[in-house]
Tab-separated table of C-alpha atoms and ligand atoms in Angstrom:
chain	number	residue	atom	x	y	z
A	1	MET	CA	63.982	127.269	-28.821
A	2	LYS	CA	66.065	127.225	-31.986
A	3	LEU	CA	66.156	124.238	-34.324
A	4	TYR	CA	69.221	123.487	-36.451
A	5	ILE	CA	69.698	120.710	-38.953
A	6	ASP	CA	72.807	118.571	-38.409
A	7	SER	CA	73.697	117.718	-42.014
A	8	ALA	CA	75.700	118.782	-45.065
A	9	ASN	CA	73.413	117.091	-47.570
A	10	VAL	CA	72.077	119.834	-49.846
A	11	GLU	CA	68.963	117.905	-50.923
A	12	LYS	CA	67.962	117.153	-47.342
A	13	ILE	CA	68.739	120.702	-46.187
A	14	THR	CA	66.653	122.125	-49.071
A	15	ARG	CA	63.669	119.967	-48.121
A	16	ILE	CA	63.842	120.523	-44.369
A	17	ASN	CA	64.420	124.279	-44.834
A	18	GLU	CA	61.230	124.459	-46.919
A	19	TYR	CA	58.992	122.947	-44.229
A	20	TYR	CA	60.567	123.503	-40.808
A	21	PRO	CA	61.450	126.663	-38.848
A	22	LEU	CA	65.212	126.259	-39.121
A	23	ALA	CA	67.655	128.656	-37.452
A	24	GLY	CA	70.568	127.263	-39.444
A	25	VAL	CA	72.800	124.303	-40.270
A	26	THR	CA	75.450	122.577	-38.179
A	27	THR	CA	78.183	120.495	-39.777
A	28	ASN	CA	81.124	118.534	-38.454
A	29	PRO	CA	84.119	116.949	-40.243
A	30	THR	CA	82.383	113.554	-40.507
A	31	ILE	CA	79.200	115.059	-41.934
A	32	LEU	CA	81.148	117.050	-44.571
A	33	ALA	CA	83.371	114.079	-45.476
A	34	THR	CA	80.279	111.896	-45.996
A	35	GLU	CA	79.133	114.133	-48.871
A	36	GLY	CA	82.289	113.265	-50.868
A	37	ARG	CA	82.528	116.802	-52.356
A	38	PRO	CA	85.106	119.582	-51.748
A	39	TYR	CA	84.029	120.961	-48.365
A	40	LEU	CA	84.063	124.664	-49.310
A	41	GLU	CA	81.856	123.971	-52.315
A	42	THR	CA	79.398	122.111	-50.065
A	43	LEU	CA	79.392	124.908	-47.485
A	44	LYS	CA	78.782	127.559	-50.158
A	45	ASN	CA	75.924	125.480	-51.574
A	46	ILE	CA	74.410	125.250	-48.104
A	47	ARG	CA	74.724	129.036	-47.731
A	48	SER	CA	72.881	129.599	-50.997
A	49	ILE	CA	70.029	127.357	-49.774
A	50	ILE	CA	69.570	128.904	-46.320
A	51	GLY	CA	70.350	132.547	-47.172
A	52	MET	CA	72.623	134.985	-45.370
A	53	ASP	CA	70.774	135.315	-42.067
A	54	LYS	CA	70.710	131.715	-40.877
A	55	GLU	CA	73.762	130.446	-39.010
A	56	LEU	CA	76.145	127.947	-40.579
A	57	PHE	CA	78.433	126.075	-38.180
A	58	VAL	CA	81.828	124.749	-39.303
A	59	GLN	CA	84.301	122.847	-37.120
A	60	VAL	CA	88.069	123.426	-36.988
A	61	LEU	CA	90.541	120.521	-37.022
A	62	GLY	CA	93.846	122.003	-35.780
A	63	ASP	CA	95.671	120.672	-32.692
A	64	LYS	CA	97.035	123.971	-31.445
A	65	ALA	CA	94.953	127.009	-30.515
A	66	GLU	CA	96.725	129.173	-33.102
A	67	GLU	CA	95.928	126.642	-35.861
A	68	MET	CA	92.273	126.574	-34.799
A	69	VAL	CA	92.142	130.364	-34.841
A	70	ASP	CA	93.705	130.535	-38.334
A	71	GLU	CA	91.248	127.910	-39.617
A	72	GLY	CA	88.327	129.720	-38.000
A	73	LYS	CA	89.264	133.033	-39.607
A	74	TYR	CA	89.756	131.339	-42.979
A	75	ILE	CA	86.297	129.758	-42.806
A	76	VAL	CA	84.626	133.024	-41.766
A	77	ASP	CA	86.321	134.832	-44.688
A	78	ALA	CA	85.575	132.072	-47.224
A	79	ILE	CA	81.863	131.712	-46.450
A	80	SER	CA	79.515	134.665	-46.525
A	81	GLY	CA	76.713	135.311	-44.020
A	82	LYS	CA	76.533	134.269	-40.388
A	83	VAL	CA	79.201	131.658	-39.657
A	84	VAL	CA	79.831	130.099	-36.250
A	85	VAL	CA	83.177	128.356	-35.681
A	86	LYS	CA	82.970	125.037	-33.834
A	87	VAL	CA	85.889	124.361	-31.489
A	88	PRO	CA	86.311	121.132	-29.488
A	89	VAL	CA	86.719	121.648	-25.729
A	90	THR	CA	90.326	120.633	-25.090
A	91	GLU	CA	92.917	122.828	-23.351
A	92	GLU	CA	93.981	124.180	-26.751
A	93	GLY	CA	90.332	124.528	-27.672
A	94	LEU	CA	89.607	126.685	-24.614
A	95	LYS	CA	92.489	128.971	-25.589
A	96	ALA	CA	91.190	129.161	-29.183
A	97	ILE	CA	87.664	129.957	-27.937
A	98	ARG	CA	89.077	132.881	-25.953
A	99	MET	CA	91.150	134.138	-28.908
A	100	LEU	CA	88.337	133.876	-31.479
A	101	SER	CA	85.748	135.396	-29.138
A	102	ALA	CA	88.116	138.314	-28.424
A	103	GLU	CA	87.951	139.041	-32.165
A	104	ASN	CA	84.135	138.864	-32.096
A	105	ILE	CA	84.046	135.608	-34.050
A	106	PRO	CA	81.136	133.550	-32.657
A	107	VAL	CA	82.165	130.145	-31.339
A	108	LEU	CA	80.294	126.973	-30.518
A	109	ALA	CA	82.210	124.827	-28.019
A	110	THR	CA	81.692	121.262	-29.185
A	111	THR	CA	82.315	117.638	-28.096
A	112	ILE	CA	80.987	118.422	-24.605
A	113	TYR	CA	80.484	115.524	-22.199
A	114	THR	CA	80.440	117.298	-18.815
A	115	GLY	CA	79.015	120.373	-17.179
A	116	MET	CA	82.528	121.436	-16.225
A	117	GLN	CA	83.635	121.526	-19.882
A	118	ALA	CA	80.581	123.634	-20.712
A	119	LEU	CA	81.199	126.019	-17.811
A	120	LEU	CA	84.833	126.610	-18.839
A	121	ALA	CA	83.861	127.096	-22.496
A	122	ALA	CA	81.235	129.682	-21.536
A	123	MET	CA	83.711	131.455	-19.237
A	124	SER	CA	86.147	131.534	-22.194
A	125	GLY	CA	83.606	133.414	-24.320
A	126	ALA	CA	81.752	130.703	-26.282
A	127	LYS	CA	78.391	131.795	-27.682
A	128	TYR	CA	77.062	128.209	-27.659
A	129	VAL	CA	77.991	124.918	-26.017
A	130	ALA	CA	77.046	121.576	-27.558
A	131	PRO	CA	76.590	118.696	-25.093
A	132	TYR	CA	76.479	115.364	-26.973
A	133	VAL	CA	73.323	113.770	-25.566
A	134	ASN	CA	73.372	110.340	-27.225
A	135	ARG	CA	77.146	109.900	-26.999
A	136	ILE	CA	76.942	110.660	-23.249
A	137	ASP	CA	74.079	108.152	-22.904
A	138	ASN	CA	76.283	105.534	-24.564
A	139	LEU	CA	79.234	105.963	-22.141
A	140	PRO	CA	76.955	105.106	-20.296
A	141	GLY	CA	75.935	108.410	-18.739
A	142	ASP	CA	72.886	110.663	-18.559
A	143	GLY	CA	72.961	113.094	-21.488
A	144	LEU	CA	69.767	114.877	-20.500
A	145	ARG	CA	70.968	115.419	-16.961
A	146	VAL	CA	74.155	117.010	-18.346
A	147	VAL	CA	72.021	119.310	-20.535
A	148	SER	CA	69.767	120.264	-17.646
A	149	ASN	CA	72.740	120.919	-15.303
A	150	ILE	CA	74.401	123.173	-17.884
A	151	VAL	CA	71.175	125.140	-18.452
A	152	HIS	CA	70.845	125.588	-14.690
A	153	MET	CA	74.507	126.646	-14.219
A	154	PHE	CA	74.410	129.192	-17.048
A	155	LEU	CA	71.290	130.786	-15.558
A	156	GLN	CA	72.793	130.786	-12.087
A	157	TYR	CA	75.983	132.544	-13.224
A	158	ASP	CA	74.245	134.664	-15.878
A	159	LEU	CA	76.835	133.566	-18.471
A	160	GLY	CA	74.920	134.577	-21.600
A	161	CYS	CA	75.959	131.370	-23.375
A	162	GLU	CA	73.313	129.194	-25.051
A	163	VAL	CA	73.004	125.434	-24.802
A	164	LEU	CA	72.752	123.928	-28.296
A	165	ALA	CA	72.195	120.270	-27.490
A	166	ALA	CA	73.513	117.811	-30.108
A	167	SER	CA	73.944	114.113	-30.895
A	168	PHE	CA	70.384	112.799	-30.859
A	169	LYS	CA	69.201	109.388	-31.948
A	170	ASN	CA	65.459	109.749	-31.400
A	171	VAL	CA	62.635	112.280	-31.072
A	172	GLN	CA	62.178	111.687	-27.325
A	173	GLN	CA	65.774	112.785	-26.591
A	174	VAL	CA	65.143	116.029	-28.505
A	175	TYR	CA	61.869	116.667	-26.687
A	176	ASP	CA	63.522	116.007	-23.321
A	177	ALA	CA	66.327	118.460	-24.174
A	178	ALA	CA	63.686	121.094	-24.966
A	179	LEU	CA	61.932	120.368	-21.650
A	180	ALA	CA	65.281	120.651	-19.863
A	181	GLY	CA	65.529	124.227	-21.160
A	182	ALA	CA	68.127	123.874	-23.945
A	183	GLN	CA	67.968	127.093	-25.970
A	184	ALA	CA	68.687	125.183	-29.185
A	185	VAL	CA	68.996	121.684	-30.610
A	186	THR	CA	70.661	120.342	-33.731
A	187	VAL	CA	69.051	117.280	-35.218
A	188	SER	CA	69.640	115.021	-38.224
A	189	PRO	CA	67.112	115.316	-41.086
A	190	ASP	CA	65.822	111.783	-40.510
A	191	ILE	CA	64.811	112.616	-36.941
A	192	ILE	CA	63.386	116.065	-37.852
A	193	GLU	CA	61.062	114.338	-40.336
A	194	LYS	CA	59.755	112.160	-37.496
A	195	PHE	CA	58.716	115.215	-35.431
A	196	VAL	CA	55.317	115.486	-37.135
A	197	ALA	CA	54.994	112.012	-38.653
A	198	PHE	CA	52.317	111.081	-36.135
A	199	PRO	CA	49.899	108.347	-37.323
A	200	SER	CA	46.879	109.700	-35.427
A	201	THR	CA	47.277	113.122	-37.072
A	202	LYS	CA	47.186	111.459	-40.511
A	203	VAL	CA	44.073	109.482	-39.554
A	204	ASP	CA	42.334	112.638	-38.255
A	205	VAL	CA	43.146	114.615	-41.426
A	206	SER	CA	41.839	111.830	-43.657
A	207	GLU	CA	38.642	111.499	-41.561
A	208	PHE	CA	37.958	115.259	-41.798
A	209	ARG	CA	38.392	115.077	-45.591
A	210	GLN	CA	36.050	112.084	-45.925
A	211	LYS	CA	33.317	113.839	-43.919
A	212	TRP	CA	33.703	116.996	-46.034
A	213	THR	CA	33.611	115.079	-49.310
A	214	ALA	CA	30.516	113.127	-48.197
A	215	ALA	CA	28.678	116.379	-47.482
A	216	PHE	CA	29.948	118.718	-50.217
A	217	GLY	CA	31.367	116.526	-52.961
A	218	LYS	CA	34.839	116.110	-54.379
A	219	ASP	CA	36.011	119.727	-54.068
A	220	HIS	CA	38.345	119.546	-51.078
A	221	SER	CA	38.684	123.269	-50.651
A	222	ASN	CA	36.284	125.303	-48.558
A	223	LEU	CA	37.098	128.539	-50.334
A	224	GLY	CA	33.659	128.823	-51.923
B	301	E4P	C1	76.936	118.516	-33.690
B	301	E4P	O1	77.465	119.545	-33.396
B	301	E4P	C2	77.633	117.233	-33.522
B	301	E4P	O2	78.745	117.204	-34.356
B	301	E4P	C3	76.720	116.093	-33.826
B	301	E4P	O3	75.424	116.342	-33.339
B	301	E4P	C4	77.250	114.773	-33.335
B	301	E4P	O4	76.245	113.839	-33.559
B	301	E4P	P1	76.506	112.258	-33.608
B	301	E4P	O5	76.771	111.814	-32.211
B	301	E4P	O6	75.225	111.711	-34.161
B	301	E4P	O7	77.672	112.041	-34.528
């Protein structure tokens, strides 16, 4: 399972990248706009934090397939390292996914609400599909069921496309996506920090330290 951070905030990315096994960073137009900085500058800053080998995802905004392809190529040229172009699954988006993939530019098919959208995106050459778990739940629908159906379909048809589940609002949704077999998840920094913020773990650690200190004194290390 691969873990991505869904953010363009350089401070948060720096912190999460230090502690967690990140595979890369996903952004979207809203996330980049929130930072209030020129977007290329932000993306280059992110690249310098995560290094060349981790994937950086950037979404295109064009209406027509040709515009999306031009934007995708521009982004790949402008940012060094591994870049994945995010393309929304519309009719034009499907065409753009096919065109970009034909040029070996990796694509994540985004804004996915149904298994059918995911299937078509994978058949068009997408490397990843991103079902929007929480946004599907809010329709209301069943985001996790969509994730699980897509995982099952991709295995059945041996499509070689990975499910990168997105749009989470709590830790349980992320855990359920992992149990459903999603190959990857992208999660906001606030939720990632909750992954290990478990009160009982803190209590246990503090109890172990107290016992040690009572027996051996203030030196907390056991290195001799
Ligand atoms: C990631 O690819 C998506 O843009 C993102 O996860 C959407 O999340 P949201 O529903 O919290 O905006």
